Coordinates of C-alpha atoms in Angstrom, one line a residue:
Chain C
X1 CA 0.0 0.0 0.0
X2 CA 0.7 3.9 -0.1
X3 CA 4.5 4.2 1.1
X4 CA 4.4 7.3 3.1
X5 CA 2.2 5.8 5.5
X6 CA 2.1 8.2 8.0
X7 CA 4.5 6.6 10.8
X8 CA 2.9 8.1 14.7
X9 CA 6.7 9.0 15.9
X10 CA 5.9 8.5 19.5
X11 CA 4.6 5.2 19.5
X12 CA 7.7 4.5 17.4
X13 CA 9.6 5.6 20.5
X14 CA 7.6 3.6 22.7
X15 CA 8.4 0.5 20.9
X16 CA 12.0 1.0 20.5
X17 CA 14.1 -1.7 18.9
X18 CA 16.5 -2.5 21.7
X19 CA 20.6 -2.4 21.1
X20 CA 21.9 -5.1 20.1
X21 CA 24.8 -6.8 22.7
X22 CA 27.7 -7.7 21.4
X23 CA 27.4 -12.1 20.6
X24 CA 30.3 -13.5 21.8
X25 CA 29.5 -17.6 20.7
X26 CA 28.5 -15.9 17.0
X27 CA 32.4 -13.9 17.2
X28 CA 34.0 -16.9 18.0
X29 CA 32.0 -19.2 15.4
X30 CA 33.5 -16.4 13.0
X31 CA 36.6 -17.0 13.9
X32 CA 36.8 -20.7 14.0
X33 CA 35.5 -20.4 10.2
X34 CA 37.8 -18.0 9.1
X35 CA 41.0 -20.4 10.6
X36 CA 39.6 -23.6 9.4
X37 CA 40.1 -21.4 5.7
X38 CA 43.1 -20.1 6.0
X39 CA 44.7 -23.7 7.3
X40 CA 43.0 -25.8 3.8
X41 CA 44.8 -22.7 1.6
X42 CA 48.0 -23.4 3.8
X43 CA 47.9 -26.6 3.4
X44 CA 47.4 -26.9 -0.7
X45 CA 49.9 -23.9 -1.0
X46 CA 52.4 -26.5 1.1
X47 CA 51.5 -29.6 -1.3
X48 CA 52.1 -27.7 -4.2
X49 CA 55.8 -26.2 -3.1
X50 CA 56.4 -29.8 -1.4
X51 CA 55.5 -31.3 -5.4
X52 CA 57.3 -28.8 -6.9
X53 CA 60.4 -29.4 -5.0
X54 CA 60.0 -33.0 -5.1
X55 CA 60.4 -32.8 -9.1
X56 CA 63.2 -30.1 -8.6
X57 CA 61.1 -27.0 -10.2
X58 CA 63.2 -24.0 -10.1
X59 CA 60.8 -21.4 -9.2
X60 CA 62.0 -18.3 -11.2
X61 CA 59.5 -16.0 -10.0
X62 CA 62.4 -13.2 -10.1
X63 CA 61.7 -13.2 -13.9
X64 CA 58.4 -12.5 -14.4
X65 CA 58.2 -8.9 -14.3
X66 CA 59.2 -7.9 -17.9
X67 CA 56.3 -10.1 -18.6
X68 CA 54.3 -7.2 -17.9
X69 CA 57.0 -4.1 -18.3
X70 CA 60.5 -3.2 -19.1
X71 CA 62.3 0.1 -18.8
X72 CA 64.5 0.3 -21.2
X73 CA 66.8 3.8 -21.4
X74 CA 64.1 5.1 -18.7
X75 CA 61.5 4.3 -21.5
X76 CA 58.7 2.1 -20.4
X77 CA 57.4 -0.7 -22.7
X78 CA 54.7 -2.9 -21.8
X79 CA 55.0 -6.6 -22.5
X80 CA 53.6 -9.7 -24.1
X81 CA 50.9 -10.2 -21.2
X82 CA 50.1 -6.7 -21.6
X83 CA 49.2 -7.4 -24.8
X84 CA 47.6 -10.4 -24.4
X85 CA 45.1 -9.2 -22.2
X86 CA 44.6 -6.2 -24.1
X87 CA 43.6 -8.5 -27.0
X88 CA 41.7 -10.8 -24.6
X89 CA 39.8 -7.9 -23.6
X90 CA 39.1 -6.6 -27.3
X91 CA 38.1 -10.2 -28.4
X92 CA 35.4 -10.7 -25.0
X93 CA 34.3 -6.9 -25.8
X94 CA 33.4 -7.2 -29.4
X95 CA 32.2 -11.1 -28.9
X96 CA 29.8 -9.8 -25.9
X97 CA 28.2 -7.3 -28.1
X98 CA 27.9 -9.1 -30.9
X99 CA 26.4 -12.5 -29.0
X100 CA 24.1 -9.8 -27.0
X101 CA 22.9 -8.6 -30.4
X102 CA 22.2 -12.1 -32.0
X103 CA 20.7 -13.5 -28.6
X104 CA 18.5 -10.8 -29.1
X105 CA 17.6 -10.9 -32.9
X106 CA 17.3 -15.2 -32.5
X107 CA 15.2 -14.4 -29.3
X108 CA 12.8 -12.6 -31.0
X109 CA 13.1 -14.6 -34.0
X110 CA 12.0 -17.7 -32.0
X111 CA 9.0 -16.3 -30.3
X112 CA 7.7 -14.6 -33.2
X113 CA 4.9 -16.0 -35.6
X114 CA 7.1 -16.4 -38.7
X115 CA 7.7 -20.5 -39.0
X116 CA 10.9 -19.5 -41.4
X117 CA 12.3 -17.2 -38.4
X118 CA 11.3 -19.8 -35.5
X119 CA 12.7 -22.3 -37.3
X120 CA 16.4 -21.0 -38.5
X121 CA 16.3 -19.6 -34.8
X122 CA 15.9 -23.4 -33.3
X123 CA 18.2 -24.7 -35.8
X124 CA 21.0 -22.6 -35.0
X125 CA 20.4 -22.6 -31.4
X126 CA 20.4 -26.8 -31.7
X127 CA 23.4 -26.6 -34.2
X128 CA 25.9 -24.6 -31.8
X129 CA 24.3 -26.1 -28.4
X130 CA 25.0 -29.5 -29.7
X131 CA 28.5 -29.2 -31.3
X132 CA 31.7 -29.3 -29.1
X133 CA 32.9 -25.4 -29.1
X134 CA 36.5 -26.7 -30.2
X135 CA 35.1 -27.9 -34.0
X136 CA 32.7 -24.9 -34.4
X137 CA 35.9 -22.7 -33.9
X138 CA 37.6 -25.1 -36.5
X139 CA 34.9 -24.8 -38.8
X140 CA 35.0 -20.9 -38.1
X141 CA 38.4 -21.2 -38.6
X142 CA 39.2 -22.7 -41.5
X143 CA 35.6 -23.5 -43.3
X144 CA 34.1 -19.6 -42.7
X145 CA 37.3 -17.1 -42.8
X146 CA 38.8 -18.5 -46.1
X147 CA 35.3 -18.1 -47.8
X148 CA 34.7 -15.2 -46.7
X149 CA 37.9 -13.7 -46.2
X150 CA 38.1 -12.8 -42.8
X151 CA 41.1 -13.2 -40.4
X152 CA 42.0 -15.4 -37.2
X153 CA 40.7 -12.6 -34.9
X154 CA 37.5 -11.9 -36.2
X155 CA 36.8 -16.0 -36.8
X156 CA 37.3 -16.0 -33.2
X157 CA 35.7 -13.1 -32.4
X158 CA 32.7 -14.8 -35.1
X159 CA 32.6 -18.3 -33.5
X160 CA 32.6 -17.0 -29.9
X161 CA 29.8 -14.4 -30.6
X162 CA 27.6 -17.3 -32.1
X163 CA 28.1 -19.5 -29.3
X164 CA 27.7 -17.5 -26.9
X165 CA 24.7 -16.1 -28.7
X166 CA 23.0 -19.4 -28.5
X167 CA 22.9 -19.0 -24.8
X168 CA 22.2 -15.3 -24.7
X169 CA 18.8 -15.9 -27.3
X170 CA 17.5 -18.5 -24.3
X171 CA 18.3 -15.9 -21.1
X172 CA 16.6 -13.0 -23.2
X173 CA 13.7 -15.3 -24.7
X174 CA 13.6 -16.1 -20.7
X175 CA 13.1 -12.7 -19.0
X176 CA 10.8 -11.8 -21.7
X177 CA 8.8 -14.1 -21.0
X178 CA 8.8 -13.9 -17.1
X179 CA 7.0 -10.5 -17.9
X180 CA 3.4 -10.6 -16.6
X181 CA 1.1 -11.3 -19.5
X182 CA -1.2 -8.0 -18.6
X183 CA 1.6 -6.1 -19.8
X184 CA 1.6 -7.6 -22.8
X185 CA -2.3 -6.8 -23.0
X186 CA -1.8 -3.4 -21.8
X187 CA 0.5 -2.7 -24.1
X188 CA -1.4 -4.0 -27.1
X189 CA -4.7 -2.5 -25.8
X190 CA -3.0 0.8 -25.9
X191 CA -2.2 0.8 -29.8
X192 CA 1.5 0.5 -29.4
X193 CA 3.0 -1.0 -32.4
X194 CA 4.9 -4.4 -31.3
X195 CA 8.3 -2.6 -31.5
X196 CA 7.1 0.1 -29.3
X197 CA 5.6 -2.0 -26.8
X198 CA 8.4 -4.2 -26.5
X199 CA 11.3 -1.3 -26.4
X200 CA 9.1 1.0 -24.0
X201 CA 7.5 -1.9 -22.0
X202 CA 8.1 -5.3 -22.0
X203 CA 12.3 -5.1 -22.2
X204 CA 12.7 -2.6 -19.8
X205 CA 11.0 -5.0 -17.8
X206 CA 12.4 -8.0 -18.6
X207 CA 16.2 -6.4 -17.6
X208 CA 16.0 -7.1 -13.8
X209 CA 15.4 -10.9 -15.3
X210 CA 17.7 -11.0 -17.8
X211 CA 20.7 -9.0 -16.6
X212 CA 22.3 -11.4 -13.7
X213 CA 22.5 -14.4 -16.2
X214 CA 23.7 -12.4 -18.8
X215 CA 26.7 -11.2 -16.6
X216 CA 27.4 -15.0 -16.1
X217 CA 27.0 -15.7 -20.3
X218 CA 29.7 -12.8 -20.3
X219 CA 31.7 -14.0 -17.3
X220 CA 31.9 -17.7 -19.1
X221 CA 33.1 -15.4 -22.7
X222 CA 36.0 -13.9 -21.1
X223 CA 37.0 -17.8 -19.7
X224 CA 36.0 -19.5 -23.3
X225 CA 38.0 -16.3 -25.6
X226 CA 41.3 -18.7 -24.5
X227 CA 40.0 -21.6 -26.5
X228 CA 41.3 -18.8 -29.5
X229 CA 44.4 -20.0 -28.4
X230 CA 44.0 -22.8 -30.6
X231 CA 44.1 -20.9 -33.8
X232 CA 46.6 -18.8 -32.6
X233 CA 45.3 -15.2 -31.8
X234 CA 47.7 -13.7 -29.6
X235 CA 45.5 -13.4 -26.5
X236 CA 45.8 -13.5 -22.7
X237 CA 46.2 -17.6 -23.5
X238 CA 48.4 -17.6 -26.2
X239 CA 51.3 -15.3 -24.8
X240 CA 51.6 -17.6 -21.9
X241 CA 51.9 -20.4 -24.3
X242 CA 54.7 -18.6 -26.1
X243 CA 56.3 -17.4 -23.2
X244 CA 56.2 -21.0 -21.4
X245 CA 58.1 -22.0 -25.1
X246 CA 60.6 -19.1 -24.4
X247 CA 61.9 -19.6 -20.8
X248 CA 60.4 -22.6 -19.2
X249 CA 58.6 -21.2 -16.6
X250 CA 55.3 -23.1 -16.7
X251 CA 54.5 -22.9 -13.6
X252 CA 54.6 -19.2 -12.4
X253 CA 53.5 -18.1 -16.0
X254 CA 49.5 -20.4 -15.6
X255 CA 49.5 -19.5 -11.8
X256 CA 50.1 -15.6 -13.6
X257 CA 47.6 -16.1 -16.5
X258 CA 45.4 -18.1 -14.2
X259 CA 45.4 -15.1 -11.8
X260 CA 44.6 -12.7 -14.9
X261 CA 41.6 -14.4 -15.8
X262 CA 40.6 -14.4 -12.0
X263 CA 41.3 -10.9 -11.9
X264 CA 38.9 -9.6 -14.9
X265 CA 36.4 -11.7 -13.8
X266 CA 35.7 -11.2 -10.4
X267 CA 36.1 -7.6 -11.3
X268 CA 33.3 -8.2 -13.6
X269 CA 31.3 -9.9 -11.2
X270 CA 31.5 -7.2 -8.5
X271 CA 30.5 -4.0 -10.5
X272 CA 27.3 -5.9 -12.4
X273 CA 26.6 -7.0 -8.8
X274 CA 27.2 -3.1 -7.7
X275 CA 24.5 -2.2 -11.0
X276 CA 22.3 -5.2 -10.2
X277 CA 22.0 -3.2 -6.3
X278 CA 21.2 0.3 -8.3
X279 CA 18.5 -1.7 -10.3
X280 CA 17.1 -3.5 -7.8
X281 CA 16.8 -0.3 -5.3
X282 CA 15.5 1.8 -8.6
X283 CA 12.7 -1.0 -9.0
X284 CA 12.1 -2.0 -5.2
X285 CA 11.1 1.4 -5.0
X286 CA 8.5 1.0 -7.2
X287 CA 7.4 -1.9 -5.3
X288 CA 6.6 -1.3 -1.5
Chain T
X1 CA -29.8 7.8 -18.6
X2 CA -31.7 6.1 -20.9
X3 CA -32.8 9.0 -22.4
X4 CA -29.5 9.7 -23.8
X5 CA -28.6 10.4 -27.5
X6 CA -27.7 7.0 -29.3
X7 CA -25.6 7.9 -32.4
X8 CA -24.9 5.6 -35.0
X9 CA -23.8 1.8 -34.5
X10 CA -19.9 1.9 -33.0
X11 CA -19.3 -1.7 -32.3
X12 CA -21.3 -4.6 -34.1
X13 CA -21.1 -7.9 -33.6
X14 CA -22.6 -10.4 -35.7
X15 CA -22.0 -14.6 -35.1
X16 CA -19.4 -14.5 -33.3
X17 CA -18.2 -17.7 -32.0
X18 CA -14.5 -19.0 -30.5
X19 CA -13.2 -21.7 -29.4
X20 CA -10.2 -22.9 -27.0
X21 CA -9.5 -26.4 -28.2
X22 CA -12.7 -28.2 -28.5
X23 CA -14.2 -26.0 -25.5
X24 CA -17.1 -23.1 -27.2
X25 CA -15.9 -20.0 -25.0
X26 CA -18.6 -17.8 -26.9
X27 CA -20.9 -18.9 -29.5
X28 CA -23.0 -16.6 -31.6
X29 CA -23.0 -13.7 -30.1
X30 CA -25.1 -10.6 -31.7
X31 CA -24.7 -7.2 -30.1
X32 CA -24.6 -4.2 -31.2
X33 CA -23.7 -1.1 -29.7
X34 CA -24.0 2.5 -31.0
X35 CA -22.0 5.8 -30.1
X36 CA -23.4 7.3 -26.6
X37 CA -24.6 4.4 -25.0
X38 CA -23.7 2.4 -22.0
X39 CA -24.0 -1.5 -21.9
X40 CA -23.0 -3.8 -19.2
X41 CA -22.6 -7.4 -19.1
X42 CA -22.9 -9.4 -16.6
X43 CA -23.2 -13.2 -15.9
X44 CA -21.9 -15.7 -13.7
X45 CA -18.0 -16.5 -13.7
X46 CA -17.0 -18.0 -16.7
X47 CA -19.4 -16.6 -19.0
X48 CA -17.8 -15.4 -21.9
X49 CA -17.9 -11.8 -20.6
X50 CA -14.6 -11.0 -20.9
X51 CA -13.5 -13.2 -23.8
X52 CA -16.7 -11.0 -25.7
X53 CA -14.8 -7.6 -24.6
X54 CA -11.3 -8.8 -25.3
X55 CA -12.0 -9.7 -28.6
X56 CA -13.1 -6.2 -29.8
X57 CA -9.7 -5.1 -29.8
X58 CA -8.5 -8.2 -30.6
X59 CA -6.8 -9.4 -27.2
X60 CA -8.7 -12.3 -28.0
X61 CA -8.7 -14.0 -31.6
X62 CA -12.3 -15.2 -32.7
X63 CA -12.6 -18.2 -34.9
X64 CA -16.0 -17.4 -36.5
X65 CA -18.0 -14.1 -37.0
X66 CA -17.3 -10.4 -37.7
X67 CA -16.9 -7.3 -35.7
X68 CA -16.6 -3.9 -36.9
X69 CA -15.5 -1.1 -34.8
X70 CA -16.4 2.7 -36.4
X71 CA -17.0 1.0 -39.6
X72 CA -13.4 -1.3 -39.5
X73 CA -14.0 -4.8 -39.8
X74 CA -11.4 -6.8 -36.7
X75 CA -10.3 -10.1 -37.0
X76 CA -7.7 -12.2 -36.6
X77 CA -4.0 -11.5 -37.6
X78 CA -5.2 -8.4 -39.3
X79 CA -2.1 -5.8 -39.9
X80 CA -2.4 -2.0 -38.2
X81 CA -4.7 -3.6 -35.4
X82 CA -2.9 -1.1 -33.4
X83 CA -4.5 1.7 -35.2
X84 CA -8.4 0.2 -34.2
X85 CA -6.9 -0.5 -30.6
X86 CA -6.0 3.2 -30.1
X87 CA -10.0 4.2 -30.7
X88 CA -10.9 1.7 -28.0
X89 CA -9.6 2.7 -24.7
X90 CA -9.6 -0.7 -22.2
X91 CA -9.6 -1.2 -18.4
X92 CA -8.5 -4.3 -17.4
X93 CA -9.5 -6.0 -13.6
X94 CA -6.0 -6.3 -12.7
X95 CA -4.5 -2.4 -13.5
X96 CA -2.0 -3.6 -15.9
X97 CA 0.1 -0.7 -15.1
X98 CA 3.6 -0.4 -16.7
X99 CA 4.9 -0.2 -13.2
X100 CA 8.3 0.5 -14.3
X101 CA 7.2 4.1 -15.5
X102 CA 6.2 7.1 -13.3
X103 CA 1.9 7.7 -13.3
X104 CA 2.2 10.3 -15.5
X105 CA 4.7 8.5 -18.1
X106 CA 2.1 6.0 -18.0
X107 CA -0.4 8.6 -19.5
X108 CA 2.1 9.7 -21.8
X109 CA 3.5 6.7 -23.5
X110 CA 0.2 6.2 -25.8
X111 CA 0.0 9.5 -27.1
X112 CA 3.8 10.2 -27.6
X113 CA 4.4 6.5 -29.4
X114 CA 1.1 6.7 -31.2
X115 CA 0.4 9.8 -32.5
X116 CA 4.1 11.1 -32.3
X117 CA 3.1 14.9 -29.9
X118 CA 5.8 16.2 -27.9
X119 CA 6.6 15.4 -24.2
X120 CA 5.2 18.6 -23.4
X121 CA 1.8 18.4 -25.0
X122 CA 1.4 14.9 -23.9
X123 CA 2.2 16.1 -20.0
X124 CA -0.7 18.4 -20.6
X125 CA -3.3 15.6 -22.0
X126 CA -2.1 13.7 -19.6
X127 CA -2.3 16.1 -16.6
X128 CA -5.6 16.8 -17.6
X129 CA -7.2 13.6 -17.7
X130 CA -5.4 12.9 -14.1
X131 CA -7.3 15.7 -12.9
X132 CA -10.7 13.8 -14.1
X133 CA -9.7 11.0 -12.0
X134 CA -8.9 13.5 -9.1
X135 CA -5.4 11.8 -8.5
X136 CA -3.1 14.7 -10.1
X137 CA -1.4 15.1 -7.3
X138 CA 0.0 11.2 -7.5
X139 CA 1.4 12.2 -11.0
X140 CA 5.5 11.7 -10.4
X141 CA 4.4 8.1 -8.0
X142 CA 4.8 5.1 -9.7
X143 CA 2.1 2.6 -9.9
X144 CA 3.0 0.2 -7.2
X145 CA 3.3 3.3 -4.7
X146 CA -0.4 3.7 -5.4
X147 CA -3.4 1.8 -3.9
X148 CA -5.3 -0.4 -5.8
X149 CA -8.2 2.1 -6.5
X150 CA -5.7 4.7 -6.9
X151 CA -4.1 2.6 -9.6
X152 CA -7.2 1.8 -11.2
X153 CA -8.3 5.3 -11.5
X154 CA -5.1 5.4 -13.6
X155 CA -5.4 2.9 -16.2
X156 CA -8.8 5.0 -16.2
X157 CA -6.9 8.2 -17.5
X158 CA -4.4 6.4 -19.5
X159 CA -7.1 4.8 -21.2
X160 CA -9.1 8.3 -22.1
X161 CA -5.7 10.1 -23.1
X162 CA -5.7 8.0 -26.3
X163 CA -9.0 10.1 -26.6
X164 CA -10.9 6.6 -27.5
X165 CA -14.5 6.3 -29.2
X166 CA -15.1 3.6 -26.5
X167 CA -14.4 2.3 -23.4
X168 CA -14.3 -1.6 -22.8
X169 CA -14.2 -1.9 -18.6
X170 CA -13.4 -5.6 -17.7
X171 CA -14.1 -6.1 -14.3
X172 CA -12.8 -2.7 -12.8
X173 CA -13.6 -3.1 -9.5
X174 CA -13.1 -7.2 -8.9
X175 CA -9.6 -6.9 -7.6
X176 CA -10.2 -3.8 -5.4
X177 CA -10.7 -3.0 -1.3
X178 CA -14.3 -2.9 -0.6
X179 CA -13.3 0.5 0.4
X180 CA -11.9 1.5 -2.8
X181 CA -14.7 0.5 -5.3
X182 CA -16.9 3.7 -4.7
X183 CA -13.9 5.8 -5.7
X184 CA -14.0 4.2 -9.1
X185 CA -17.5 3.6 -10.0
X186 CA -17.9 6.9 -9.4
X187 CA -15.4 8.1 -11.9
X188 CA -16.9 6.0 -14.3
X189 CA -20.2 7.5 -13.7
X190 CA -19.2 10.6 -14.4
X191 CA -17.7 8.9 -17.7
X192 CA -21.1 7.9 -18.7
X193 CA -22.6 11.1 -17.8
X194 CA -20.2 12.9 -20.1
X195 CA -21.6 10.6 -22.9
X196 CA -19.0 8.3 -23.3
X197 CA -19.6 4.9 -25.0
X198 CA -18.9 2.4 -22.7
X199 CA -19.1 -1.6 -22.4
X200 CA -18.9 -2.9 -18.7
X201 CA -18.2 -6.5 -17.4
X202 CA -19.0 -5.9 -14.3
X203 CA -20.8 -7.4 -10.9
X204 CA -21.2 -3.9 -9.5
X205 CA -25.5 -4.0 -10.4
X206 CA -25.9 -1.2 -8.6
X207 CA -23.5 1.1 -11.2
X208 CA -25.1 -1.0 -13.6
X209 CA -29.0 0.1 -12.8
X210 CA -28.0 3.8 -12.6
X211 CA -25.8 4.2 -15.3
X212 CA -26.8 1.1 -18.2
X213 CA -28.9 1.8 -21.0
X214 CA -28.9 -1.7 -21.8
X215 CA -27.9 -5.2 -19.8
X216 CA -26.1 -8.1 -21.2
X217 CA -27.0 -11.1 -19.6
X218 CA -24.9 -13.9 -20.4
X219 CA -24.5 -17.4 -19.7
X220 CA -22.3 -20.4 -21.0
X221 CA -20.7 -18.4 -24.0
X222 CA -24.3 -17.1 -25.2
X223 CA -26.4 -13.9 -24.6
X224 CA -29.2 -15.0 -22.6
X225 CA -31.2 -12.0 -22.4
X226 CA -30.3 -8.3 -23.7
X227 CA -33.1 -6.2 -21.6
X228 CA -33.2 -2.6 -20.4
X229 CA -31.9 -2.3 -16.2
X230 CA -35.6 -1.6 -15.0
X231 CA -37.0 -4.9 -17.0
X232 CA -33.9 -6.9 -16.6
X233 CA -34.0 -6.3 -12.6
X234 CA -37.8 -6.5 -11.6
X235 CA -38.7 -8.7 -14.5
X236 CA -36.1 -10.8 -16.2
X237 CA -37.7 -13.0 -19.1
X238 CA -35.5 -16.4 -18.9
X239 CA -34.6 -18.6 -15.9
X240 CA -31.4 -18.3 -16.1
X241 CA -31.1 -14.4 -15.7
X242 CA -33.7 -14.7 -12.3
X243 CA -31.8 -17.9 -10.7
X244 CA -28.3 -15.3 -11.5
X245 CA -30.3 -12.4 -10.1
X246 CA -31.7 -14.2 -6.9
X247 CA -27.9 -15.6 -6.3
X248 CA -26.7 -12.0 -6.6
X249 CA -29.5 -10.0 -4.6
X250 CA -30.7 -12.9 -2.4
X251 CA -28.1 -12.8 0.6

């Protein structure tokens, strides 16, 4: 009902929320939690240098800065994994847009009354959902880009936007669906063509449903982009390949790349989860 | 209000039958309603009384039959329904709201996306009709701020800012307070009063001896009796429409 209810102040004060004391069993529950943690990451950190020394690894981790920089005659050059994740970053970027774009164009396509557009829409969302990602990249790779012309990046840019696409059509075709069906009546009883009534009411709608599994769909594109590895863009994936091949130092340059990947996308994670908060305040507002 | 003007015929409907599946929802339905008068329908649950309205702007498809609205022939599939939908302004029993947009963007959307006015001159429609409904000052809430008769008094006004020929009212005052339903049968009162052409589903038989010209009785899919309120109510012609009556008026 109405939200500015009109709240009587002094009965408020009568009924006073006491003051929480301070919980000493929940504090020490905390803390048992927190040590049990930090004594499993201990441990696998121990098994790991134990293994390591066991096989005689030389750790080298003394050389992996000019992965990242060098100063050369106090001139500062960034390096290969610099690169790398700039391209990483540049594949992900255009692949999220462009899947984002199809998911929505094959959403639509499917839920819409034209058999020939339903149908291409299921086929290609059966075709890339029930191929291994590896051969659709092959096919991308080197079926697609000598036909058409097109280079390594942009068949992996291609073949990850399609399959990723594939998953973005079902989380779109999803939340439009979740969208109460009066709305849909609403809209339609108030003359709005179909594209106005689903850009001014039914998508904006259908975001609070279809952002939080999209941000997933784009978590899991930054993780597959190092499958391009394969054909040989120079990615995030690829430079530690190459730089493994130059100096031997498997193991610090995956736990580095490894650490990358962790980095972006937990960063990711954490400001769609700060917009998801501004959403859901903006619409919870609108709901008391 | 019986007395009032009746213009020429705005809505006829001639054999119209649909089906879901196997199941007859309506089945040869004749009515005919002409500009300036005021019709409510009313039956037991499951009637056909809203699949009749719904399929005069075409929320629902019909299988058999024609209706023409203004002199435009509706059916099924048809292209540029939108532009017969925007003459027929409809209330639905559950709001239907866009709740993600303010009251007054709610008023405004119709106009600006149909007819293509500015922000500006839509504000002003829109103000306007909010003041009819007497909930102005609610304008910048948004819909799910509002009580339920509040909100219903809205889709009210966004309905009339399309400036429609006719008003289609399904059940406008089945999901309201008991406290709230005055509020909104009296706005659509005054509606009627202003001459408006209007088709009400409804249960409220007190709005609809005051304000119908005619009464739709209907039972199982099929008008049972079509009978001015004074004869339907003291003297209704088939069994059906005094066993309804009794069950309505009896406790």
């Amino acid at each position: 009902m109405s939200k500015d209810t009109h709240i009587d102040t002094t009965d408020n004060d009568r009924r006073k929320r006491p003051a929480l004391l301070f919980d000493v069993a929940a504090y020490l529950r905390t803390l048992r939690e927190i040590s049990i943690a930090l004594i499993t990451f201990t441990i696998i950190a121990w098994l790991i240098w134990r293994g390591a020394l066991a096989m005689e690894y030389n750790w080298q981790w003394y050389r992996v800065s000019p992965f990242f920089y060098r100063i050369v005659d106090d001139e500062f050059i960034f390096g290969p994994l610099y690169w790398g994740l700039l391209k990483t970053l540049k594949l992900a970027f255009i692949a999220g847009i462009l899947a984002i774009i199809i998911g929505f164009i094959t959403a639509f396509a499917r839920m819409s009354n034209s058999r020939a557009g339903s149908n291409i829409a299921t086929f290609y969302l059966e075709a890339i959902r029930n191929t291994p990602l590896i051969v659709q990249l092959f096919l991308f790779y080197f079926v697609l880009a000598p036909i058409f012309g097109i280079d390594r990046f942009w068949a992996g840019v291609l073949c990850l936007a399609f399959f990723e696409g594939s998953f973005a059509a079902e989380i779109i075709r999803g939340g439009i669906q979740g969208v109460d069906r009066g709305q849909f009546e609403a809209g339609d009883a108030a003359g709005l063509t179909t594209y106005n009534k689903y850009r001014y009411i039914i998508v904006p709608q259908s975001m609070p449903l279809i952002l939080p599994p999209l941000t997933g769909l784009l978590i899991s594109l930054i993780k597959h982009s190092a499958i391009v590895s394969v054909i040989a863009v120079s990615e995030l994936t690829t430079t530690g390949l190459n730089l493994i091949s130059d100096t031997f130092m498997a193991f610090e340059v995956w736990f580095i790349i490894a650490g990358i990947y962790l980095t972006l996308t937990i960063t990711l994670s954490i400001g769609v989860g700060q917009l998801e908060k501004k959403l859901n305040v903006a619409s919870s507002s609108n709901r008391s | 209000m019986s007395d009032n003007k009746i213009g020429t015929p705005l809505v006829e409907i001639t054999g119209l039958s649909k089906w879901y599946g196997d199941f007859s929802a309506l089945y040869d339905i004749n009515l005919t309603v002409s500009s300036g008068e005021k019709v409510v329908v009313c039956g037991p649950s499951g009637s056909g009384k809203s699949t009749m309205i719904r399929c005069i702007n075409q929320l629902e498809e019909h299988q058999v039959g024609t209706i023409f609205v203004d002199g435009r022939e509706v059916k099924p599939g048809m292209k540029n329904i939108e532009e017969v939908r925007r003459d027929v302004g409809m209330v639905f029993q559950s709001f239907n709201l866009f709740p993600h947009l303010s009251v007054v963007d709610n008023l405004t959307i119709g106009p600006m996306r149909n007819k293509g006015i500015s922000k500006a001159e839509a504000t002003e429609i829109a103000m306007h009709f909010l003041e009819r409904v007497h909930i102005a000052e609610q304008a910048d809430k948004y819909p799910p701020q509002l009580s339920g008769g509040q909100q219903q008094r809205v889709a009210i006004a966004r309905a009339l800012c399309l400036k429609p020929k006719i008003m289609l009212f399904d059940e406008p005052t089945s999901a309201l307070d008991p406290e709230m339903i005055a509020g909104v049968l009296d706005i659509m009162i005054e509606l009627a009063e202003d001459g408006m052409t209007m088709i009400c589903v409804t249960h409220e038989m007190g709005f609809a001896r005051k304000v119908a010209d005619r009464i739709v009785f209907m039972d199982e899919g099929e008008i049972v009796e079509v009978a001015e309120p004074e004869t339907f109510f003291n003297n209704p012609s088939t069994d059906r429409s005094k066993l309804f009556l009794s069950q309505l008026l009896g406790h």
